[in-house]
Short mmCIF file of C-alpha atoms in Angstrom, two decimals:
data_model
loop_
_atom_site.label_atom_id
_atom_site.label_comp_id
_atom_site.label_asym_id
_atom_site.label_seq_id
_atom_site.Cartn_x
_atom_site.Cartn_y
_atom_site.Cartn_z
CA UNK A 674 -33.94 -39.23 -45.19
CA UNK A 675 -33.75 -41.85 -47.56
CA UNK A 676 -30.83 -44.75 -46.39
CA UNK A 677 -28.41 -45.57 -48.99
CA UNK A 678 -25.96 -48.18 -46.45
CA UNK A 679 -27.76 -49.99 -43.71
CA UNK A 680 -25.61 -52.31 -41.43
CA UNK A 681 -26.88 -54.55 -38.69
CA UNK A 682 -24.91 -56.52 -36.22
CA UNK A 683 -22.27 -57.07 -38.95
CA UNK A 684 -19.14 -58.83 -37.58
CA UNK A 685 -16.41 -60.62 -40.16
CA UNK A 686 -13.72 -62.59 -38.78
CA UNK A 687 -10.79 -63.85 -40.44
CA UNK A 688 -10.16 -67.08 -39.23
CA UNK A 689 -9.94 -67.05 -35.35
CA UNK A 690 -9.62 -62.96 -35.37
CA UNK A 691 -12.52 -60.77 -35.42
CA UNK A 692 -12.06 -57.89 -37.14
CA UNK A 693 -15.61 -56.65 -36.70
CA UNK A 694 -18.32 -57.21 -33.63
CA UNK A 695 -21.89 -56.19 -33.69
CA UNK A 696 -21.52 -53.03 -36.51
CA UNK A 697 -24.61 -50.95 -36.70
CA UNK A 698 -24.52 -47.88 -39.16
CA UNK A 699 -26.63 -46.14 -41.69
CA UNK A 700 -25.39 -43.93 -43.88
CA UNK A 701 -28.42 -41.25 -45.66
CA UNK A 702 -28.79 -40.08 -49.50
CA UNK A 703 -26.70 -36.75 -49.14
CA UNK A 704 -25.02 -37.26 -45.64
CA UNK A 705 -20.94 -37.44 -44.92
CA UNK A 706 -20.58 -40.39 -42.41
CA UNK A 707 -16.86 -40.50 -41.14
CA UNK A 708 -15.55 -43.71 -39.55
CA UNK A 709 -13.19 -43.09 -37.00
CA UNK A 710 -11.47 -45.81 -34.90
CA UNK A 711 -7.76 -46.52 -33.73
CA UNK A 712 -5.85 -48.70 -36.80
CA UNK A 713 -6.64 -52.18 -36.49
CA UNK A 714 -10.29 -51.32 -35.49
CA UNK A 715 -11.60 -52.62 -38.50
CA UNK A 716 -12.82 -49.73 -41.17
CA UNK A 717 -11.00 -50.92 -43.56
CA UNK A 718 -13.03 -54.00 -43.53
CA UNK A 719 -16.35 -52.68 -43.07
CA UNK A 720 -15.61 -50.22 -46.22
CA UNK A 721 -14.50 -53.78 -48.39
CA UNK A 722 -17.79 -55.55 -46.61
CA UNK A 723 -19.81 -52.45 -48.12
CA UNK A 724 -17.97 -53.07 -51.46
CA UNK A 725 -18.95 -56.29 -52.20
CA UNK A 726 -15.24 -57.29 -51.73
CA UNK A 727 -15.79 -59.47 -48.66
CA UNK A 728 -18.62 -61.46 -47.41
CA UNK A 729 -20.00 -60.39 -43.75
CA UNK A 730 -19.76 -63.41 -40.97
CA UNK A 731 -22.68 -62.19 -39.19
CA UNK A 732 -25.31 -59.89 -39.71
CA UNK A 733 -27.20 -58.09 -42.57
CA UNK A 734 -25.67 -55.52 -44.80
CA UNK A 735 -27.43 -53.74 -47.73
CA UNK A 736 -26.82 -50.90 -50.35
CA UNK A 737 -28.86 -49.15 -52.14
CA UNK A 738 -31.44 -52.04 -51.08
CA UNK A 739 -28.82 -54.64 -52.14
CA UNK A 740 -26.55 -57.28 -50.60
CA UNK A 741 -22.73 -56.21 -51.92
CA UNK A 742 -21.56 -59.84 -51.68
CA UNK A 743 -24.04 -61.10 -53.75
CA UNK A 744 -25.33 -58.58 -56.17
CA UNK A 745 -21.74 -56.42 -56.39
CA UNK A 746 -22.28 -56.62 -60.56
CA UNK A 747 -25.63 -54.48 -59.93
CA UNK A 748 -24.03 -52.13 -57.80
CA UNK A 749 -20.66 -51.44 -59.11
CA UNK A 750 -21.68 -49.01 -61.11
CA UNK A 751 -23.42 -46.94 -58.22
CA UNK A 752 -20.08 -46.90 -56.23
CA UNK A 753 -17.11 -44.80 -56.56
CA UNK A 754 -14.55 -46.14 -54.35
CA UNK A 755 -10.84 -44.60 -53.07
CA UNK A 756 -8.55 -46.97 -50.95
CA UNK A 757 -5.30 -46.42 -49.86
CA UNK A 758 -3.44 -47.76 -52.59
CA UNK A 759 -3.52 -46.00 -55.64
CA UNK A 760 -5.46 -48.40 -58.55
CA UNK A 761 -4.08 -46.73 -61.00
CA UNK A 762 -1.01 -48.37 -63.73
CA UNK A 763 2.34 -45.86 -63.11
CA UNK A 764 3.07 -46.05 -66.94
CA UNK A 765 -0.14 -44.75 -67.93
CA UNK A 766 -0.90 -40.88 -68.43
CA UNK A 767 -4.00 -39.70 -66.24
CA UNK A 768 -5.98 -38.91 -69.54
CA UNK A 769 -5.27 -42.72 -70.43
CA UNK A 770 -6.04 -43.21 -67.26
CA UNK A 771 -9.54 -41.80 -67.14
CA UNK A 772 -10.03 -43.59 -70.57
CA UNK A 773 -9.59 -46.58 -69.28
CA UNK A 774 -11.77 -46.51 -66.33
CA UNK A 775 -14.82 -44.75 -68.65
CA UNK A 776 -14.40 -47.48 -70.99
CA UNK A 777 -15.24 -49.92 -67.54
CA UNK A 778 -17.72 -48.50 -66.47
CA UNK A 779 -19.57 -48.25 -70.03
CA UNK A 780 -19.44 -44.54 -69.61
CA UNK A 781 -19.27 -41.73 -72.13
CA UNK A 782 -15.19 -41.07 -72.92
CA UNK A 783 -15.58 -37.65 -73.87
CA UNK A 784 -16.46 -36.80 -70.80
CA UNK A 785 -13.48 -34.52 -68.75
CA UNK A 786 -15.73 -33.76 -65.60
CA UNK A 787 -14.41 -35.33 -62.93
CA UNK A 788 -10.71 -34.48 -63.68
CA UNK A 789 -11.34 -30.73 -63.81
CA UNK A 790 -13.33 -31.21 -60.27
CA UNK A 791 -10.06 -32.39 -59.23
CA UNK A 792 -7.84 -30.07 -60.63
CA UNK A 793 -6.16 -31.73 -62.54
CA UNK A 794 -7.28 -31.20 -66.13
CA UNK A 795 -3.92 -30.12 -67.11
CA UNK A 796 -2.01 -32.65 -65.95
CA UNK A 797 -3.62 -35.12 -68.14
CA UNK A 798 -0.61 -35.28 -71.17
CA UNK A 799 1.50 -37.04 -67.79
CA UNK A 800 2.54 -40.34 -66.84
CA UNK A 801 1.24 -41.30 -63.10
CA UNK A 802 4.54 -42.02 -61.61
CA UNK A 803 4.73 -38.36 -62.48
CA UNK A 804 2.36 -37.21 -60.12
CA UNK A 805 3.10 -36.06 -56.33
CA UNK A 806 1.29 -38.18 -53.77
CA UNK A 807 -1.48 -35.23 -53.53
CA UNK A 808 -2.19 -35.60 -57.21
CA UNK A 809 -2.25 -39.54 -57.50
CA UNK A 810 -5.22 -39.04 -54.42
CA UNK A 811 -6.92 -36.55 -56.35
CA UNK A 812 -6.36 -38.82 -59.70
CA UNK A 813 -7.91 -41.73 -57.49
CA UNK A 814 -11.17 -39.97 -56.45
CA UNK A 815 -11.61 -38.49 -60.01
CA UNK A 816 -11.11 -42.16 -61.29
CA UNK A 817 -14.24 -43.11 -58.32
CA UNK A 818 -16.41 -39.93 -59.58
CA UNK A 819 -16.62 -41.61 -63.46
CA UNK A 820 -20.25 -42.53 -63.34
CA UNK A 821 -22.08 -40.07 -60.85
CA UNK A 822 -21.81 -42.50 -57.91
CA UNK A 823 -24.92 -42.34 -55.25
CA UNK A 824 -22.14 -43.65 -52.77
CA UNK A 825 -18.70 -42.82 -52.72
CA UNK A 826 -16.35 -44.98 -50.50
CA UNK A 827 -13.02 -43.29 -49.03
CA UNK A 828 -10.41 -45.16 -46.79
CA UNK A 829 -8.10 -42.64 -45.19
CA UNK A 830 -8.69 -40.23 -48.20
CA UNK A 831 -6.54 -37.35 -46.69
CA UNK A 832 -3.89 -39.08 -45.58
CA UNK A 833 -0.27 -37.54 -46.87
CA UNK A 834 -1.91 -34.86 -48.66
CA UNK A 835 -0.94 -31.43 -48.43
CA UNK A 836 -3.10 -28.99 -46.99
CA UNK A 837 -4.68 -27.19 -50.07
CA UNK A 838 -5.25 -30.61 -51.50
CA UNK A 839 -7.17 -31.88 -48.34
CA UNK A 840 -9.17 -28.49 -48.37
CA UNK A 841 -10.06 -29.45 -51.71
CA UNK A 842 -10.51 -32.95 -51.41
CA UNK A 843 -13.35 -31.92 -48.18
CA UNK A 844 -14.90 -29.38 -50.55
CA UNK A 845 -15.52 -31.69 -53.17
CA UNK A 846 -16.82 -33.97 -50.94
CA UNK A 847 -19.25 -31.50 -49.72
CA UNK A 848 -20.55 -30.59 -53.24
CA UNK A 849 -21.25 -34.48 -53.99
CA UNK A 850 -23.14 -34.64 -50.76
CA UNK A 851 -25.20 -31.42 -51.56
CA UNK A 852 -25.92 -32.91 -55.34
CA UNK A 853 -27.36 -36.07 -53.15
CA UNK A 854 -24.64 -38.64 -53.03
CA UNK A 855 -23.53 -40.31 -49.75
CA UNK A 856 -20.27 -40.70 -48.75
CA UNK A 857 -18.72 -43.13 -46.30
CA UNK A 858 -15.26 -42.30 -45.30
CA UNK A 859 -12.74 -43.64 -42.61
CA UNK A 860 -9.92 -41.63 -40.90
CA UNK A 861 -7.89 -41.37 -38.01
CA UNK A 862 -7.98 -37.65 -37.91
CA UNK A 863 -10.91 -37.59 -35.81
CA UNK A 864 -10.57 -34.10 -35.31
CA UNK A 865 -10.74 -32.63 -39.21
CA UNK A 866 -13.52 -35.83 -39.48
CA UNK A 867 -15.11 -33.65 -36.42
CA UNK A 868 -14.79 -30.67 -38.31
CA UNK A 869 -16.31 -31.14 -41.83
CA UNK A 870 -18.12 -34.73 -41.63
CA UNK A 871 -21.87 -34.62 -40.92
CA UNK A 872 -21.33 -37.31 -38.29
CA UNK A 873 -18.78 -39.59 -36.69
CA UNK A 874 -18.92 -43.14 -35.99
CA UNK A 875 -16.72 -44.99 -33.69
CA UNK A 876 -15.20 -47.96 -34.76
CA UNK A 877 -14.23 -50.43 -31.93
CA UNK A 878 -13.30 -53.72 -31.76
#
């Protein structure tokens, strides 16, 4: 299996707190790796460490054969990302939305793929703030699916949601991972992560 993340004794403090000891974890071309871990465990960080968003204190970390920290420019467009705040502007519609985020990522405009895999192609003439919380997650991952990502990053992607839209959110997940992407995903629901996730990794502090 070809290794799309590779961590190795990765630990990131911040100041005299360590937030993460001694993480190993690969994550293969076309596998579902859930994180699982009490809050406070430190997946959150690991996911931003992946992301290029924070620079590891110890240990080696590399992405698609990259370093995140260093070479994030080369990479960003190979990562779809979801956190747990919504990224996206309240006063915008979601087909302004999706505009936008093509127009980022130097990607066609035209193209409506990712909202329809989300289900929400005709919501598109609304404003955000419009949407239920089920529908500004979905709006989020179709925002992270611009591009045809090889990894897609999750942080608690089913939290709040309903449970069609978590049905659908795992579904979608397990067409990207059948098309060859990898997806790296933290939850405390370690039972549903039991359930549909290819494996399950144990954060602990």
């Amino acid at each position: 299996m070809t290794t799309t993340v590779t961590c190795r004794g990765v630990g990131f403090s911040y100041g005299a707190y360590e937030a993460l000891h001694d993480v190993d974890l690969d994550v293969g071309r076309g596998e579902i790796v859930a994180l699982a871990g009490a809050n406070g465990a430190g997946k959150t960080t690991l996911l931003e460490v992946l992301l290029g968003l924070r620079r590891p204190t110890s240990g080696t970390v590399r992405v698609l054969g990259r370093e995140p920290y260093r070479e994030r420019r080369r990479l960003v467009h190979a990562m779809g990302a979801v956190f747990q705040e919504s990224g996206c502007a309240p006063d915008l519609t979601v087909a302004e939305t999706m505009r936008m985020w093509h127009r980022l990522l130097r990607r066609p405009v035209g193209d409506a793929g990712p909202l329809t895999e989300v289900r929400l192609e005709h919501r598109a003439h609304l404003r955000v703030r419009q949407l239920s919380g089920g529908e500004r997650r979905r709006l989020d991952l179709a925002v992270a699916l611009i591009g045809e990502p090889s990894l897609l990053v999750l942080d608690e992607p089913t939290t709040g949601l309903d449970p069609e839209s978590r049905a659908l959110m795992w579904e979608l997940l397990r067409r990207r991972r059948c098309e060859g992407t990898a997806v790296l995903l933290s939850t405390h629901l370690h039972e549903e992560a039991v359930l549909h996730a290819d494996r399950v990794e144990e954060i602990v502090r």
